[in-house]
Amino acid sequence: MTDRLPPGSTIGILGGGQLGRMLSMAAARLGYRCHVYEPGPAPAADVAAERTRAPYEDADALAAFAEACDLVTFEFENVPAAALDDLAARVPLYPCRSALETSQDRLVEKSFLRDLGLATARFAPVTEAADLGAALAETGTPAILKTRRFGYDGKGQARVADIAEARAALPAFGGAPLIAEETVAFSSEISVIAARGRTGEVAAYDPGENVHEDGILATTTIPANIPNRLRMDAVLIASRILTALDYVGVMGVELFVTADGLLVNEIAPRVHNSGHWTQAGCAVDQFEQHIRAIAGWPLGDGTRHADVTMENLVGDAVHRAPDLAAEPGVQIHLYGKSEARPGRKMGHVNRVKPLSTA
Ligand code: AMP
């Protein structure tokens, strides 16, 4: 399919969280309807035209969803492979299944990046205790053990000082396949949000600098405090990854800034929390950019017209929203979630300043 998706068409979104909510709003602006597929509570359903509430294993519900949609995308990368196969056989799916597969497994992801010639932390697979000696010989110590699949926001990770700690940490993973990684001495963390269209064009936003608290993204600041040559490197790295995956849509690429240059930490095959600043900093934000890419529109060029700091409102911090709204230059986004549980992303704010010369 190379023609532009006609107005009034229905875009299916797998996953119904805040990313799906903001994608649905952007799609509506471009004249599309969204149909959200989400097994649990779905903040996206409040703003979408249709909603299916069913497990990803429900073949009949998936078939009906595919039938109701003109193309399907996702806001959540841990959709089971079988569900994607079912859908891809019935309806165009963007980004493609293989991009999702690459990012679902940290070992496959890191191997893909290394094979592309990109720098990553040293890594090695760990399937059982007997692998730990060789794995830590590869990574050095201290090291980080991570589950290969289903990790997010720093969950499913253990930092270990030596092999004894690594052995002691293993039972908590319950036998899940792991990857051991070198602990990178980074000076900062940045991410690039980039998009690739159906005809192969790539557009990237300026890298943002990310600060995490308790493994959860706390703030993204644009411009990142890095030399221009690293800004350029980051964008080129993202572009290579998207092109190698024959990717269509928006991707988040997370990088560590080190004394030896940039290392790729991970890729997220979807719109990304560290790209929320684009809502206030760019004419075409990452959500519209994703819809443009998958629907066959020209991409926005990623130009930035402001400096922005994005701050996540996590848990009870959401109650600060009315006070924050009283500050000048603050854009508020709330996700419509009823319960402000600790660690739950409830909203974010974008603080806008005039463009600096950086
Ligand atoms: P991840 O889920 O892999 O993005 O990890 C969550 C956070 O843990 C990252 O944003 C980093 O702050 C930290 N982290 C992850 N991997 C490493 C590593 N190999 N070395 C140092 N810090 C790491």
Coordinates of C-alpha atoms and ligand atoms in Angstrom, one line a residue, residues 106 109-110 120-122 142-144 146 151-157 159 180-186 189 210-212 215-217 254-256 263 265-266 272, ligand 1:
R106 CA 17.2 -7.6 24.5
E109 CA 18.1 -6.3 19.9
K110 CA 21.7 -5.9 21.1
T120 CA 26.5 -1.0 22.7
A121 CA 27.4 -2.0 26.3
R122 CA 29.3 -5.3 26.2
P142 CA 29.9 -4.6 38.3
A143 CA 27.3 -5.8 35.7
I144 CA 23.6 -5.5 35.2
K146 CA 18.2 -7.9 32.8
G151 CA 11.3 -5.4 31.0
Y152 CA 10.4 -1.8 31.1
D153 CA 11.0 1.3 33.3
G154 CA 13.9 -0.5 34.9
K155 CA 11.8 -3.5 36.0
G156 CA 13.3 -7.0 35.7
Q157 CA 16.9 -5.8 36.4
R159 CA 22.8 -4.7 39.5
A180 CA 24.2 -9.6 31.3
E181 CA 25.4 -6.1 30.5
E182 CA 28.5 -4.1 31.3
T183 CA 27.7 -1.2 33.6
V184 CA 28.3 1.8 31.4
A185 CA 29.9 4.8 33.0
F186 CA 27.8 7.3 31.1
E189 CA 21.4 9.6 28.8
N210 CA 16.7 12.2 29.9
V211 CA 16.8 11.9 33.7
H212 CA 15.4 8.8 35.4
G215 CA 14.0 3.6 36.8
I216 CA 11.2 5.8 35.5
L217 CA 11.8 8.7 33.1
E254 CA 17.9 5.5 23.8
L255 CA 21.6 6.3 24.0
F256 CA 24.3 6.6 26.7
L263 CA 26.4 3.7 23.0
N265 CA 21.0 1.3 25.0
E266 CA 17.7 0.2 23.5
H272 CA 8.2 7.3 23.2
Ligands
AMP1 P1 16.6 0.0 30.3 O1 15.3 -0.7 30.8 O2 17.5 -1.0 29.7 O3 16.3 1.2 29.5 O4 17.3 0.5 31.7 C1 16.7 1.5 32.5 C2 17.8 2.4 33.0 O5 18.8 1.7 33.7 C3 18.5 3.2 31.9 O6 17.8 4.3 31.5 C4 19.8 3.5 32.6 O7 19.7 4.6 33.5 C5 20.1 2.3 33.4 N1 20.9 1.3 32.7 C6 20.4 0.3 31.9 N2 21.4 -0.4 31.3 C7 22.5 0.1 31.8 C8 23.9 -0.2 31.6 N3 24.3 -1.2 30.8 N4 24.8 0.5 32.3 C9 24.4 1.5 33.1 N5 23.2 1.9 33.3 C10 22.2 1.2 32.7

